[in-house]
C-alpha angles and dihedrals in degrees: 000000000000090000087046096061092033083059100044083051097056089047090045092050088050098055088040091062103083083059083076089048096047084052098055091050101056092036088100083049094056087037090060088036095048085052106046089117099240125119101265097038090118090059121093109190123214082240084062103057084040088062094047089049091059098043088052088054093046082049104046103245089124141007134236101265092059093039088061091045100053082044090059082056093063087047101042094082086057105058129084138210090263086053094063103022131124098239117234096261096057096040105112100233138180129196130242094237097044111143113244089258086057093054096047098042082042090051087039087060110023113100101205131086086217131063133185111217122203144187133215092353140005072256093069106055097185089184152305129291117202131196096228087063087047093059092039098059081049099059097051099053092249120134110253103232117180090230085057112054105044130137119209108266118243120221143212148173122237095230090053111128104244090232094054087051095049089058097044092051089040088058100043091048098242142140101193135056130185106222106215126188117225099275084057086250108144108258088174145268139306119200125195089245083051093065097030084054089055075068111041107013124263117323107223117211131175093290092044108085097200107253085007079152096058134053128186121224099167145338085289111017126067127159108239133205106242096216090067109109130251096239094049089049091055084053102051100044091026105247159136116243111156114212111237093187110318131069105213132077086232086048090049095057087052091051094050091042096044097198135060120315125246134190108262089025103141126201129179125214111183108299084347119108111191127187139187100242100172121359126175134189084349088301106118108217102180147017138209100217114194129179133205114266091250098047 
């Protein structure tokens, strides 16, 4: 895992590195700007650098990748743990008191290198479990027993700004937060590759198929999972969605239907048709999108 962000970091300070070079070369343009004489000439808006940031991508300077990357930048202040979070439903989870075929059917399927752990209920995270203490144990002919081999949980509010957060894990030394709302009830969980992808995209591993969260049926239909943010769906199709309360496109077809979701429910957002595919237990898992022809 170690290896994994070292390497994420290194990619992300070589992409980042035509940022410097778009710099230099509109230093001369802030400089005039800075200098223009009038009362706020000392002041450079967001707006500005934004602008700078457009002109160096019409002119070459830099491409779109990186474009979108320097403009995360500007966005990335303004995000919060229950922005970027695993919600509780989809955290993968063990409990304290699992049998020993449990734990090992559960390690045998679970995807993550890191496991809360948690004791009556998903609302009471008693630790972390993590693989290399797994392996470990193992090694070293112990029993691996869950209440044995637990790390402190780290803990952190939904409405905690994610660079805040990224400080605060980078100074306790941890790659996993579990994100609590403010009665301590589990909202869900923040990783470090969570925040460093609100920077540079998703970073895909083994267990990552790339646009798992997308499948195309035709030129203008997909099937959707519901759990892919708004914002990430306007990326990828190129368009405009607005969120209403939830952040989710699942979550945006709750807010327009105002009531419980069914299989088969429709809503339409502008030229975006989007349909409950599969929904269990009012939980809407996935959605047919389909677009007008034009768009």
């Amino acid at each position: 895992m170690a290896l994994r962000f070292s390497r994420a970091i290194y990619i992300i300070s070589i992409i980042l590195k035509p940022t410097v070079i778009l710099l230099g070369i509109f230093t001369k343009y802030l400089t005039k700007k800075m200098s223009d004489g009038s009362e706020n000439s000392d002041k450079v808006t967001e707006e500005d650098l934004k602008t700078i940031v457009d002109v160096g991508e019409e002119q070459g300077v830099i491409n779109n990748e990186e474009s979108e990357i320097i403009n995360n930048v500007f966005d990335f202040g303004g995000s919060f743990a229950s922005d970027i979070m695993t919600p509780r439903t989809n955290m993968e989870a063990i409990a304290i008191d699992s049998t020993k075929e449990e734990l090992d059917k559960f390690l045998i399927e679970c995807k993550h290198s890191r496991i809360p752990v948690y004791g009556e209920s998903i609302d009471n995270i008693v630790g972390v479990l993590h693989m290399k203490d797994i392996v470990t144990f193992i090694a070293e002919g112990r029993e691996p027993i869950l209440k044995d081999m637990l790390r402190q949980t780290y803990y952190a509010y939904e409405n905690m700004n994610i660079i805040d957060l990224f400080q605060s894990m980078k100074k306790m030394n941890v790659s996993l937060a579990i994100v609590v709302d403010e009665y301590g009830g589990t909202e869900g969980l923040v990783s470090i590759e969570d925040i460093i992808e609100e920077l540079v995209g998703d970073i895909y591993d083994e267990y990552d198929p790339a646009d798992e969260k997308v499948y195309k049926v035709s030129d203008n239909e997909f099937i959707v999972d519901a759990s892919m943010h708004i914002n990430d769906f306007n990326d990828y199709f190129d368009k405009n969605l607005k969120e209403v309360k939830n952040d989710s496109v699942g979550g945006l077809v709750i807010d327009y239907l105002n009531r419980l979701p069914k299989t088969g429910d429709v809503v339409k957002v502008d030229d975006v048709t989007l349909i409950c595919e599969k929904v269990e237990r009012y939980k809407i898992n996935l959605l047919r999108v389909k677009f007008d022809s034009e768009s």
